[in-house]
mmCIF file with all atom_site columns, C-alpha atoms in Angstrom:
data_model
loop_
_atom_site.group_PDB
_atom_site.id
_atom_site.type_symbol
_atom_site.label_atom_id
_atom_site.label_alt_id
_atom_site.label_comp_id
_atom_site.label_asym_id
_atom_site.label_entity_id
_atom_site.label_seq_id
_atom_site.pdbx_PDB_ins_code
_atom_site.Cartn_x
_atom_site.Cartn_y
_atom_site.Cartn_z
_atom_site.occupancy
_atom_site.B_iso_or_equiv
_atom_site.pdbx_formal_charge
_atom_site.auth_seq_id
_atom_site.auth_comp_id
_atom_site.auth_asym_id
_atom_site.auth_atom_id
_atom_site.pdbx_PDB_model_num
ATOM 1   C CA . UNK A 1 1   ? 75.286  -130.048 17.577  1.00 65.00 ? 113 UNK A CA 1
ATOM 2   C CA . UNK A 1 2   ? 73.457  -128.030 14.963  1.00 65.00 ? 114 UNK A CA 1
ATOM 3   C CA . UNK A 1 3   ? 74.280  -129.445 11.587  1.00 90.00 ? 115 UNK A CA 1
ATOM 4   C CA . UNK A 1 4   ? 73.473  -129.339 7.903   1.00 95.00 ? 116 UNK A CA 1
ATOM 5   C CA . UNK A 1 5   ? 74.525  -132.316 5.776   1.00 95.00 ? 117 UNK A CA 1
ATOM 6   C CA . UNK A 1 6   ? 74.235  -132.591 2.032   1.00 97.00 ? 118 UNK A CA 1
ATOM 7   C CA . UNK A 1 7   ? 74.445  -135.702 -0.093  1.00 97.00 ? 119 UNK A CA 1
ATOM 8   C CA . UNK A 1 8   ? 75.812  -136.828 -2.372  1.00 97.00 ? 120 UNK A CA 1
ATOM 9   C CA . UNK A 1 9   ? 79.014  -134.765 -2.412  1.00 96.00 ? 121 UNK A CA 1
ATOM 10  C CA . UNK A 1 10  ? 79.147  -135.055 -6.184  1.00 97.00 ? 122 UNK A CA 1
ATOM 11  C CA . UNK A 1 11  ? 76.712  -136.254 -8.826  1.00 98.00 ? 123 UNK A CA 1
ATOM 12  C CA . UNK A 1 12  ? 77.218  -136.827 -12.502 1.00 98.00 ? 124 UNK A CA 1
ATOM 13  C CA . UNK A 1 13  ? 74.123  -137.080 -14.679 1.00 97.00 ? 125 UNK A CA 1
ATOM 14  C CA . UNK A 1 14  ? 73.493  -137.407 -18.365 1.00 97.00 ? 126 UNK A CA 1
ATOM 15  C CA . UNK A 1 15  ? 71.309  -134.798 -19.969 1.00 97.00 ? 127 UNK A CA 1
ATOM 16  C CA . UNK A 1 16  ? 67.686  -135.708 -19.321 1.00 96.00 ? 128 UNK A CA 1
ATOM 17  C CA . UNK A 1 17  ? 68.483  -138.033 -16.408 1.00 97.00 ? 129 UNK A CA 1
ATOM 18  C CA . UNK A 1 18  ? 66.417  -136.804 -13.427 1.00 97.00 ? 130 UNK A CA 1
ATOM 19  C CA . UNK A 1 19  ? 67.702  -137.086 -9.863  1.00 98.00 ? 131 UNK A CA 1
ATOM 20  C CA . UNK A 1 20  ? 67.443  -135.618 -6.366  1.00 98.00 ? 132 UNK A CA 1
ATOM 21  C CA . UNK A 1 21  ? 69.850  -133.907 -4.002  1.00 98.00 ? 133 UNK A CA 1
ATOM 22  C CA . UNK A 1 22  ? 69.422  -134.266 -0.268  1.00 98.00 ? 134 UNK A CA 1
ATOM 23  C CA . UNK A 1 23  ? 69.878  -131.813 2.591   1.00 98.00 ? 135 UNK A CA 1
ATOM 24  C CA . UNK A 1 24  ? 69.345  -133.069 6.126   1.00 97.00 ? 136 UNK A CA 1
ATOM 25  C CA . UNK A 1 25  ? 69.415  -130.777 9.118   1.00 95.00 ? 137 UNK A CA 1
ATOM 26  C CA . UNK A 1 26  ? 69.455  -131.030 12.893  1.00 94.00 ? 138 UNK A CA 1
ATOM 27  C CA . UNK A 1 27  ? 68.635  -127.603 14.250  1.00 89.00 ? 139 UNK A CA 1
ATOM 28  C CA . UNK A 1 28  ? 66.051  -126.266 16.676  1.00 86.00 ? 140 UNK A CA 1
ATOM 29  C CA . UNK A 1 29  ? 63.551  -123.664 15.648  1.00 87.00 ? 141 UNK A CA 1
ATOM 30  C CA . UNK A 1 30  ? 63.937  -123.773 11.886  1.00 89.00 ? 142 UNK A CA 1
ATOM 31  C CA . UNK A 1 31  ? 62.708  -120.536 10.318  1.00 87.00 ? 143 UNK A CA 1
ATOM 32  C CA . UNK A 1 32  ? 63.743  -121.178 6.770   1.00 90.00 ? 144 UNK A CA 1
ATOM 33  C CA . UNK A 1 33  ? 65.636  -123.599 4.554   1.00 94.00 ? 145 UNK A CA 1
ATOM 34  C CA . UNK A 1 34  ? 67.354  -122.063 1.569   1.00 95.00 ? 146 UNK A CA 1
ATOM 35  C CA . UNK A 1 35  ? 68.732  -123.478 -1.654  1.00 97.00 ? 147 UNK A CA 1
ATOM 36  C CA . UNK A 1 36  ? 71.428  -121.673 -3.604  1.00 97.00 ? 148 UNK A CA 1
ATOM 37  C CA . UNK A 1 37  ? 73.276  -122.433 -6.803  1.00 98.00 ? 149 UNK A CA 1
ATOM 38  C CA . UNK A 1 38  ? 76.980  -121.567 -7.015  1.00 97.00 ? 150 UNK A CA 1
ATOM 39  C CA . UNK A 1 39  ? 79.080  -121.543 -10.176 1.00 96.00 ? 151 UNK A CA 1
ATOM 40  C CA . UNK A 1 40  ? 82.892  -121.811 -9.821  1.00 92.00 ? 152 UNK A CA 1
ATOM 41  C CA . UNK A 1 41  ? 84.411  -118.580 -8.547  1.00 90.00 ? 153 UNK A CA 1
ATOM 42  C CA . UNK A 1 42  ? 81.013  -116.910 -8.279  1.00 94.00 ? 154 UNK A CA 1
ATOM 43  C CA . UNK A 1 43  ? 78.718  -115.940 -5.434  1.00 96.00 ? 155 UNK A CA 1
ATOM 44  C CA . UNK A 1 44  ? 75.820  -118.163 -4.370  1.00 97.00 ? 156 UNK A CA 1
ATOM 45  C CA . UNK A 1 45  ? 72.668  -117.433 -6.383  1.00 96.00 ? 157 UNK A CA 1
ATOM 46  C CA . UNK A 1 46  ? 69.408  -117.652 -4.456  1.00 95.00 ? 158 UNK A CA 1
ATOM 47  C CA . UNK A 1 47  ? 66.954  -120.293 -5.690  1.00 96.00 ? 159 UNK A CA 1
ATOM 48  C CA . UNK A 1 48  ? 64.304  -121.076 -3.064  1.00 91.00 ? 160 UNK A CA 1
ATOM 49  C CA . UNK A 1 49  ? 63.202  -120.566 0.524   1.00 92.00 ? 161 UNK A CA 1
ATOM 50  C CA . UNK A 1 50  ? 61.056  -123.189 2.261   1.00 93.00 ? 162 UNK A CA 1
ATOM 51  C CA . UNK A 1 51  ? 59.448  -122.325 5.568   1.00 90.00 ? 163 UNK A CA 1
ATOM 52  C CA . UNK A 1 52  ? 57.492  -125.335 6.789   1.00 90.00 ? 164 UNK A CA 1
ATOM 53  C CA . UNK A 1 53  ? 57.234  -129.090 6.362   1.00 93.00 ? 165 UNK A CA 1
ATOM 54  C CA . UNK A 1 54  ? 55.171  -130.060 3.341   1.00 95.00 ? 166 UNK A CA 1
ATOM 55  C CA . UNK A 1 55  ? 56.031  -126.952 1.398   1.00 95.00 ? 167 UNK A CA 1
ATOM 56  C CA . UNK A 1 56  ? 57.170  -127.256 -2.214  1.00 97.00 ? 168 UNK A CA 1
ATOM 57  C CA . UNK A 1 57  ? 58.548  -124.696 -4.658  1.00 96.00 ? 169 UNK A CA 1
ATOM 58  C CA . UNK A 1 58  ? 59.399  -124.983 -8.347  1.00 96.00 ? 170 UNK A CA 1
ATOM 59  C CA . UNK A 1 59  ? 61.528  -123.072 -10.778 1.00 94.00 ? 171 UNK A CA 1
ATOM 60  C CA . UNK A 1 60  ? 62.054  -124.378 -14.300 1.00 95.00 ? 172 UNK A CA 1
ATOM 61  C CA . UNK A 1 61  ? 63.602  -127.851 -13.948 1.00 96.00 ? 173 UNK A CA 1
ATOM 62  C CA . UNK A 1 62  ? 64.088  -127.543 -10.172 1.00 98.00 ? 174 UNK A CA 1
ATOM 63  C CA . UNK A 1 63  ? 61.668  -128.461 -7.427  1.00 98.00 ? 175 UNK A CA 1
ATOM 64  C CA . UNK A 1 64  ? 62.433  -128.144 -3.722  1.00 98.00 ? 176 UNK A CA 1
ATOM 65  C CA . UNK A 1 65  ? 60.548  -129.958 -0.960  1.00 98.00 ? 177 UNK A CA 1
ATOM 66  C CA . UNK A 1 66  ? 60.800  -129.847 2.824   1.00 96.00 ? 178 UNK A CA 1
ATOM 67  C CA . UNK A 1 67  ? 60.079  -132.304 5.624   1.00 94.00 ? 179 UNK A CA 1
ATOM 68  C CA . UNK A 1 68  ? 60.747  -131.965 9.344   1.00 91.00 ? 180 UNK A CA 1
ATOM 69  C CA . UNK A 1 69  ? 64.226  -133.414 8.971   1.00 93.00 ? 181 UNK A CA 1
ATOM 70  C CA . UNK A 1 70  ? 65.341  -132.872 5.391   1.00 96.00 ? 182 UNK A CA 1
ATOM 71  C CA . UNK A 1 71  ? 64.881  -131.134 2.087   1.00 98.00 ? 183 UNK A CA 1
ATOM 72  C CA . UNK A 1 72  ? 65.191  -132.464 -1.440  1.00 98.00 ? 184 UNK A CA 1
ATOM 73  C CA . UNK A 1 73  ? 66.097  -130.610 -4.579  1.00 98.00 ? 185 UNK A CA 1
ATOM 74  C CA . UNK A 1 74  ? 64.656  -132.537 -7.500  1.00 98.00 ? 186 UNK A CA 1
ATOM 75  C CA . UNK A 1 75  ? 66.165  -131.903 -10.916 1.00 98.00 ? 187 UNK A CA 1
ATOM 76  C CA . UNK A 1 76  ? 63.959  -132.987 -13.798 1.00 97.00 ? 188 UNK A CA 1
ATOM 77  C CA . UNK A 1 77  ? 65.486  -133.604 -17.229 1.00 97.00 ? 189 UNK A CA 1
ATOM 78  C CA . UNK A 1 78  ? 68.650  -131.631 -16.444 1.00 97.00 ? 190 UNK A CA 1
ATOM 79  C CA . UNK A 1 79  ? 70.677  -129.791 -19.060 1.00 97.00 ? 191 UNK A CA 1
ATOM 80  C CA . UNK A 1 80  ? 74.437  -129.113 -19.108 1.00 97.00 ? 192 UNK A CA 1
ATOM 81  C CA . UNK A 1 81  ? 73.764  -125.536 -17.965 1.00 97.00 ? 193 UNK A CA 1
ATOM 82  C CA . UNK A 1 82  ? 72.417  -126.912 -14.693 1.00 97.00 ? 194 UNK A CA 1
ATOM 83  C CA . UNK A 1 83  ? 75.963  -127.999 -13.806 1.00 98.00 ? 195 UNK A CA 1
ATOM 84  C CA . UNK A 1 84  ? 76.944  -126.169 -10.598 1.00 97.00 ? 196 UNK A CA 1
ATOM 85  C CA . UNK A 1 85  ? 77.314  -126.670 -6.879  1.00 97.00 ? 197 UNK A CA 1
ATOM 86  C CA . UNK A 1 86  ? 73.984  -126.626 -5.072  1.00 98.00 ? 198 UNK A CA 1
ATOM 87  C CA . UNK A 1 87  ? 74.107  -125.338 -1.510  1.00 97.00 ? 199 UNK A CA 1
ATOM 88  C CA . UNK A 1 88  ? 71.569  -125.843 1.229   1.00 97.00 ? 200 UNK A CA 1
ATOM 89  C CA . UNK A 1 89  ? 71.412  -123.473 4.208   1.00 95.00 ? 201 UNK A CA 1
ATOM 90  C CA . UNK A 1 90  ? 69.252  -123.077 7.277   1.00 93.00 ? 202 UNK A CA 1
ATOM 91  C CA . UNK A 1 91  ? 68.129  -120.103 9.313   1.00 89.00 ? 203 UNK A CA 1
ATOM 92  C CA . UNK A 1 92  ? 67.051  -120.994 12.836  1.00 87.00 ? 204 UNK A CA 1
ATOM 93  C CA . UNK A 1 93  ? 66.399  -119.648 16.289  1.00 83.00 ? 205 UNK A CA 1
ATOM 94  C CA . UNK A 1 94  ? 66.536  -115.886 16.552  1.00 80.00 ? 206 UNK A CA 1
ATOM 95  C CA . UNK A 1 95  ? 69.553  -115.471 14.283  1.00 79.00 ? 207 UNK A CA 1
ATOM 96  C CA . UNK A 1 96  ? 69.230  -114.339 10.698  1.00 81.00 ? 208 UNK A CA 1
ATOM 97  C CA . UNK A 1 97  ? 72.582  -115.731 9.571   1.00 86.00 ? 209 UNK A CA 1
ATOM 98  C CA . UNK A 1 98  ? 72.640  -118.805 7.342   1.00 90.00 ? 210 UNK A CA 1
ATOM 99  C CA . UNK A 1 99  ? 74.368  -122.048 8.250   1.00 92.00 ? 211 UNK A CA 1
ATOM 100 C CA . UNK A 1 100 ? 75.440  -123.876 5.107   1.00 95.00 ? 212 UNK A CA 1
ATOM 101 C CA . UNK A 1 101 ? 76.008  -127.459 4.142   1.00 95.00 ? 213 UNK A CA 1
ATOM 102 C CA . UNK A 1 102 ? 79.097  -128.305 2.099   1.00 93.00 ? 214 UNK A CA 1
ATOM 103 C CA . UNK A 1 103 ? 77.146  -128.595 -1.130  1.00 96.00 ? 215 UNK A CA 1
ATOM 104 C CA . UNK A 1 104 ? 76.552  -131.091 -3.922  1.00 97.00 ? 216 UNK A CA 1
ATOM 105 C CA . UNK A 1 105 ? 78.652  -130.667 -7.089  1.00 97.00 ? 217 UNK A CA 1
ATOM 106 C CA . UNK A 1 106 ? 76.415  -131.523 -10.026 1.00 98.00 ? 218 UNK A CA 1
ATOM 107 C CA . UNK A 1 107 ? 77.779  -132.222 -13.479 1.00 98.00 ? 219 UNK A CA 1
ATOM 108 C CA . UNK A 1 108 ? 75.385  -132.772 -16.363 1.00 98.00 ? 220 UNK A CA 1
ATOM 109 C CA . UNK A 1 109 ? 76.880  -134.212 -19.541 1.00 97.00 ? 221 UNK A CA 1
ATOM 110 C CA . UNK A 1 110 ? 75.533  -134.506 -23.065 1.00 93.00 ? 222 UNK A CA 1
ATOM 111 C CA . UNK B 2 1   ? 72.996  -109.639 -10.576 1.00 86.00 ? 238 UNK B CA 1
ATOM 112 C CA . UNK B 2 2   ? 72.143  -109.797 -6.855  1.00 87.00 ? 239 UNK B CA 1
ATOM 113 C CA . UNK B 2 3   ? 72.681  -106.083 -6.276  1.00 93.00 ? 240 UNK B CA 1
ATOM 114 C CA . UNK B 2 4   ? 75.442  -106.700 -3.724  1.00 97.00 ? 241 UNK B CA 1
ATOM 115 C CA . UNK B 2 5   ? 78.726  -105.162 -4.859  1.00 98.00 ? 242 UNK B CA 1
ATOM 116 C CA . UNK B 2 6   ? 82.130  -106.230 -3.631  1.00 98.00 ? 243 UNK B CA 1
ATOM 117 C CA . UNK B 2 7   ? 85.583  -104.779 -4.310  1.00 98.00 ? 244 UNK B CA 1
ATOM 118 C CA . UNK B 2 8   ? 88.222  -105.738 -5.149  1.00 98.00 ? 245 UNK B CA 1
ATOM 119 C CA . UNK B 2 9   ? 87.393  -108.893 -7.101  1.00 97.00 ? 246 UNK B CA 1
ATOM 120 C CA . UNK B 2 10  ? 90.915  -110.249 -6.818  1.00 97.00 ? 247 UNK B CA 1
ATOM 121 C CA . UNK B 2 11  ? 93.721  -109.419 -4.428  1.00 97.00 ? 248 UNK B CA 1
ATOM 122 C CA . UNK B 2 12  ? 97.214  -110.867 -4.041  1.00 98.00 ? 249 UNK B CA 1
ATOM 123 C CA . UNK B 2 13  ? 99.223  -109.867 -1.007  1.00 98.00 ? 250 UNK B CA 1
ATOM 124 C CA . UNK B 2 14  ? 102.124 -111.071 1.106   1.00 98.00 ? 251 UNK B CA 1
ATOM 125 C CA . UNK B 2 15  ? 102.051 -112.723 4.510   1.00 98.00 ? 252 UNK B CA 1
ATOM 126 C CA . UNK B 2 16  ? 101.938 -110.277 7.364   1.00 98.00 ? 253 UNK B CA 1
ATOM 127 C CA . UNK B 2 17  ? 100.169 -107.609 5.352   1.00 98.00 ? 254 UNK B CA 1
ATOM 128 C CA . UNK B 2 18  ? 96.765  -106.001 5.917   1.00 98.00 ? 255 UNK B CA 1
ATOM 129 C CA . UNK B 2 19  ? 93.915  -105.698 3.418   1.00 98.00 ? 256 UNK B CA 1
ATOM 130 C CA . UNK B 2 20  ? 90.457  -104.184 3.384   1.00 98.00 ? 257 UNK B CA 1
ATOM 131 C CA . UNK B 2 21  ? 87.532  -105.688 1.495   1.00 98.00 ? 258 UNK B CA 1
ATOM 132 C CA . UNK B 2 22  ? 84.569  -103.492 0.690   1.00 98.00 ? 259 UNK B CA 1
ATOM 133 C CA . UNK B 2 23  ? 80.896  -104.282 0.277   1.00 98.00 ? 260 UNK B CA 1
ATOM 134 C CA . UNK B 2 24  ? 77.861  -102.273 -0.808  1.00 98.00 ? 261 UNK B CA 1
ATOM 135 C CA . UNK B 2 25  ? 74.603  -104.017 0.097   1.00 96.00 ? 262 UNK B CA 1
ATOM 136 C CA . UNK B 2 26  ? 71.469  -104.107 -2.021  1.00 94.00 ? 263 UNK B CA 1
ATOM 137 C CA . UNK B 2 27  ? 69.545  -100.876 -2.006  1.00 92.00 ? 264 UNK B CA 1
ATOM 138 C CA . UNK B 2 28  ? 67.445  -100.722 1.154   1.00 88.00 ? 265 UNK B CA 1
ATOM 139 C CA . UNK B 2 29  ? 69.084  -103.682 2.892   1.00 91.00 ? 266 UNK B CA 1
ATOM 140 C CA . UNK B 2 30  ? 70.133  -102.988 6.474   1.00 91.00 ? 267 UNK B CA 1
ATOM 141 C CA . UNK B 2 31  ? 71.946  -106.235 7.287   1.00 92.00 ? 268 UNK B CA 1
ATOM 142 C CA . UNK B 2 32  ? 75.379  -107.138 5.974   1.00 95.00 ? 269 UNK B CA 1
ATOM 143 C CA . UNK B 2 33  ? 77.007  -110.545 6.446   1.00 95.00 ? 270 UNK B CA 1
ATOM 144 C CA . UNK B 2 34  ? 80.547  -111.675 5.771   1.00 97.00 ? 271 UNK B CA 1
ATOM 145 C CA . UNK B 2 35  ? 81.376  -115.266 4.853   1.00 97.00 ? 272 UNK B CA 1
ATOM 146 C CA . UNK B 2 36  ? 84.629  -117.049 4.070   1.00 97.00 ? 273 UNK B CA 1
ATOM 147 C CA . UNK B 2 37  ? 84.872  -119.911 1.588   1.00 96.00 ? 274 UNK B CA 1
ATOM 148 C CA . UNK B 2 38  ? 88.099  -121.914 1.416   1.00 91.00 ? 275 UNK B CA 1
ATOM 149 C CA . UNK B 2 39  ? 88.830  -124.624 -1.145  1.00 80.00 ? 276 UNK B CA 1
ATOM 150 C CA . UNK B 2 40  ? 88.374  -127.405 1.378   1.00 73.00 ? 277 UNK B CA 1
ATOM 151 C CA . UNK B 2 41  ? 85.564  -125.879 3.412   1.00 79.00 ? 278 UNK B CA 1
ATOM 152 C CA . UNK B 2 42  ? 82.052  -124.690 2.880   1.00 86.00 ? 279 UNK B CA 1
ATOM 153 C CA . UNK B 2 43  ? 80.794  -121.213 3.497   1.00 94.00 ? 280 UNK B CA 1
ATOM 154 C CA . UNK B 2 44  ? 81.755  -120.141 6.998   1.00 95.00 ? 281 UNK B CA 1
ATOM 155 C CA . UNK B 2 45  ? 79.897  -117.283 8.666   1.00 95.00 ? 282 UNK B CA 1
ATOM 156 C CA . UNK B 2 46  ? 82.200  -114.580 10.010  1.00 97.00 ? 283 UNK B CA 1
ATOM 157 C CA . UNK B 2 47  ? 80.126  -111.656 11.204  1.00 96.00 ? 284 UNK B CA 1
ATOM 158 C CA . UNK B 2 48  ? 76.873  -109.736 10.733  1.00 94.00 ? 285 UNK B CA 1
ATOM 159 C CA . UNK B 2 49  ? 76.058  -106.063 11.040  1.00 94.00 ? 286 UNK B CA 1
ATOM 160 C CA . UNK B 2 50  ? 72.619  -104.549 11.162  1.00 92.00 ? 287 UNK B CA 1
ATOM 161 C CA . UNK B 2 51  ? 72.179  -100.821 10.608  1.00 93.00 ? 288 UNK B CA 1
ATOM 162 C CA . UNK B 2 52  ? 75.672  -100.075 11.791  1.00 94.00 ? 289 UNK B CA 1
ATOM 163 C CA . UNK B 2 53  ? 75.764  -102.350 14.817  1.00 94.00 ? 290 UNK B CA 1
ATOM 164 C CA . UNK B 2 54  ? 77.367  -105.743 15.211  1.00 94.00 ? 291 UNK B CA 1
ATOM 165 C CA . UNK B 2 55  ? 74.558  -108.302 15.470  1.00 92.00 ? 292 UNK B CA 1
ATOM 166 C CA . UNK B 2 56  ? 76.172  -111.731 15.358  1.00 92.00 ? 293 UNK B CA 1
ATOM 167 C CA . UNK B 2 57  ? 79.649  -113.171 15.362  1.00 94.00 ? 294 UNK B CA 1
ATOM 168 C CA . UNK B 2 58  ? 80.798  -116.474 13.949  1.00 93.00 ? 295 UNK B CA 1
ATOM 169 C CA . UNK B 2 59  ? 84.199  -118.024 13.480  1.00 86.00 ? 296 UNK B CA 1
ATOM 170 C CA . UNK B 2 60  ? 85.996  -114.740 12.918  1.00 95.00 ? 297 UNK B CA 1
ATOM 171 C CA . UNK B 2 61  ? 89.660  -114.559 13.888  1.00 96.00 ? 298 UNK B CA 1
ATOM 172 C CA . UNK B 2 62  ? 90.876  -111.806 16.198  1.00 97.00 ? 299 UNK B CA 1
ATOM 173 C CA . UNK B 2 63  ? 93.094  -110.599 13.315  1.00 97.00 ? 300 UNK B CA 1
ATOM 174 C CA . UNK B 2 64  ? 89.919  -109.849 11.361  1.00 98.00 ? 301 UNK B CA 1
ATOM 175 C CA . UNK B 2 65  ? 87.510  -107.019 12.018  1.00 97.00 ? 302 UNK B CA 1
ATOM 176 C CA . UNK B 2 66  ? 84.570  -105.416 10.275  1.00 98.00 ? 303 UNK B CA 1
ATOM 177 C CA . UNK B 2 67  ? 82.401  -102.373 10.440  1.00 97.00 ? 304 UNK B CA 1
ATOM 178 C CA . UNK B 2 68  ? 79.298  -100.973 8.788   1.00 97.00 ? 305 UNK B CA 1
ATOM 179 C CA . UNK B 2 69  ? 79.165  -97.289  8.016   1.00 97.00 ? 306 UNK B CA 1
ATOM 180 C CA . UNK B 2 70  ? 76.204  -94.846  8.155   1.00 96.00 ? 307 UNK B CA 1
ATOM 181 C CA . UNK B 2 71  ? 75.659  -95.265  4.406   1.00 95.00 ? 308 UNK B CA 1
ATOM 182 C CA . UNK B 2 72  ? 75.344  -99.020  5.149   1.00 95.00 ? 309 UNK B CA 1
ATOM 183 C CA . UNK B 2 73  ? 78.401  -100.104 3.186   1.00 97.00 ? 310 UNK B CA 1
ATOM 184 C CA . UNK B 2 74  ? 80.693  -102.452 5.078   1.00 98.00 ? 311 UNK B CA 1
ATOM 185 C CA . UNK B 2 75  ? 84.392  -103.203 5.220   1.00 98.00 ? 312 UNK B CA 1
ATOM 186 C CA . UNK B 2 76  ? 86.168  -106.347 6.327   1.00 98.00 ? 313 UNK B CA 1
ATOM 187 C CA . UNK B 2 77  ? 89.716  -105.755 7.542   1.00 98.00 ? 314 UNK B CA 1
ATOM 188 C CA . UNK B 2 78  ? 92.137  -108.665 7.529   1.00 98.00 ? 315 UNK B CA 1
ATOM 189 C CA . UNK B 2 79  ? 95.507  -108.134 9.211   1.00 98.00 ? 316 UNK B CA 1
ATOM 190 C CA . UNK B 2 80  ? 98.713  -110.093 9.849   1.00 98.00 ? 317 UNK B CA 1
ATOM 191 C CA . UNK B 2 81  ? 97.730  -112.254 6.930   1.00 98.00 ? 318 UNK B CA 1
ATOM 192 C CA . UNK B 2 82  ? 98.749  -115.892 6.788   1.00 97.00 ? 319 UNK B CA 1
ATOM 193 C CA . UNK B 2 83  ? 98.803  -118.340 3.910   1.00 96.00 ? 320 UNK B CA 1
ATOM 194 C CA . UNK B 2 84  ? 95.744  -120.060 5.341   1.00 95.00 ? 321 UNK B CA 1
ATOM 195 C CA . UNK B 2 85  ? 93.707  -116.865 4.968   1.00 96.00 ? 322 UNK B CA 1
ATOM 196 C CA . UNK B 2 86  ? 93.649  -117.345 1.202   1.00 96.00 ? 323 UNK B CA 1
ATOM 197 C CA . UNK B 2 87  ? 89.986  -117.772 0.350   1.00 96.00 ? 324 UNK B CA 1
ATOM 198 C CA . UNK B 2 88  ? 86.947  -116.276 -1.287  1.00 97.00 ? 325 UNK B CA 1
ATOM 199 C CA . UNK B 2 89  ? 85.330  -113.712 0.962   1.00 98.00 ? 326 UNK B CA 1
ATOM 200 C CA . UNK B 2 90  ? 81.661  -113.077 0.355   1.00 98.00 ? 327 UNK B CA 1
ATOM 201 C CA . UNK B 2 91  ? 79.506  -110.236 1.463   1.00 98.00 ? 328 UNK B CA 1
ATOM 202 C CA . UNK B 2 92  ? 75.766  -110.731 1.605   1.00 96.00 ? 329 UNK B CA 1
ATOM 203 C CA . UNK B 2 93  ? 72.842  -108.550 2.552   1.00 94.00 ? 330 UNK B CA 1
ATOM 204 C CA . UNK B 2 94  ? 69.248  -108.804 3.650   1.00 89.00 ? 331 UNK B CA 1
ATOM 205 C CA . UNK B 2 95  ? 66.528  -106.369 4.515   1.00 81.00 ? 332 UNK B CA 1
ATOM 206 C CA . UNK B 2 96  ? 66.151  -107.433 8.130   1.00 68.00 ? 333 UNK B CA 1
ATOM 207 C CA . UNK B 2 97  ? 68.276  -108.280 11.147  1.00 59.00 ? 334 UNK B CA 1
ATOM 208 C CA . UNK B 2 98  ? 67.066  -111.023 13.442  1.00 57.00 ? 335 UNK B CA 1
ATOM 209 C CA . UNK B 2 99  ? 64.068  -112.077 15.422  1.00 47.00 ? 336 UNK B CA 1
ATOM 210 C CA . UNK B 2 100 ? 61.968  -112.216 12.298  1.00 49.00 ? 337 UNK B CA 1
ATOM 211 C CA . UNK B 2 101 ? 59.475  -115.064 12.203  1.00 45.00 ? 338 UNK B CA 1
ATOM 212 C CA . UNK B 2 102 ? 59.577  -115.606 8.452   1.00 53.00 ? 339 UNK B CA 1
ATOM 213 C CA . UNK B 2 103 ? 62.764  -116.521 6.633   1.00 56.00 ? 340 UNK B CA 1
ATOM 214 C CA . UNK B 2 104 ? 64.946  -113.600 5.747   1.00 73.00 ? 341 UNK B CA 1
ATOM 215 C CA . UNK B 2 105 ? 66.401  -114.095 2.267   1.00 84.00 ? 342 UNK B CA 1
ATOM 216 C CA . UNK B 2 106 ? 70.084  -113.288 2.046   1.00 90.00 ? 343 UNK B CA 1
ATOM 217 C CA . UNK B 2 107 ? 71.634  -112.249 -1.281  1.00 93.00 ? 344 UNK B CA 1
ATOM 218 C CA . UNK B 2 108 ? 75.324  -112.705 -2.006  1.00 96.00 ? 345 UNK B CA 1
ATOM 219 C CA . UNK B 2 109 ? 77.852  -110.664 -3.898  1.00 97.00 ? 346 UNK B CA 1
ATOM 220 C CA . UNK B 2 110 ? 80.362  -112.143 -6.345  1.00 97.00 ? 347 UNK B CA 1
ATOM 221 C CA . UNK B 2 111 ? 83.116  -112.295 -3.761  1.00 97.00 ? 348 UNK B CA 1
ATOM 222 C CA . UNK B 2 112 ? 86.639  -111.037 -3.268  1.00 98.00 ? 349 UNK B CA 1
ATOM 223 C CA . UNK B 2 113 ? 89.294  -113.606 -4.046  1.00 97.00 ? 350 UNK B CA 1
ATOM 224 C CA . UNK B 2 114 ? 92.225  -113.181 -1.651  1.00 97.00 ? 351 UNK B CA 1
ATOM 225 C CA . UNK B 2 115 ? 95.515  -114.906 -2.295  1.00 97.00 ? 352 UNK B CA 1
ATOM 226 C CA . UNK B 2 116 ? 98.213  -114.637 0.356   1.00 97.00 ? 353 UNK B CA 1
ATOM 227 C CA . UNK B 2 117 ? 101.723 -115.511 -0.864  1.00 97.00 ? 354 UNK B CA 1
#
């Protein structure tokens, strides 16, 4: 069964404490892996698209990487404003719809 | 601001009623997607339209229907509402439909929060 699994479900970090979020997927014909950030009651905000294994993308304190089975979102020296739910989604086969994982709730404290 | 506009932002209605959610995609985007997000579930794909035609269907109930108009805006109609239909409904848009080799970035609106009482 096609699946996207994110871990951990929740993560609490102190400001400046770097960590990584994981997204593993079991789909055929991956065309893109997407990372979104979602604040409570808001729509998902696009962060990155990764297309092939070995690819990396960076934006401020965030860096996304992709292998053939999983993706990592590395957060370096996080700040409280990085607190949000981070969603991973895949686009595969001939469909353009996204299939989402259930997200990682990140809380960064002072 | 993603450029995807959804109305209304909040809606409270009674069981058995019918509501319509509206979405205007980003300028130039031909594809519109509808997703449902409940408190205990992730984002669930409902349906996709591309340039006025239904392109893909997900876990959409028979009580729900959607359409995309010639000006590319879309409406999601929810009827015979039940308590379990209470959720955030997101519209998203992208420039392309399907069969595209490269990833097709999808941008989300801020959602319509539906409460059924």
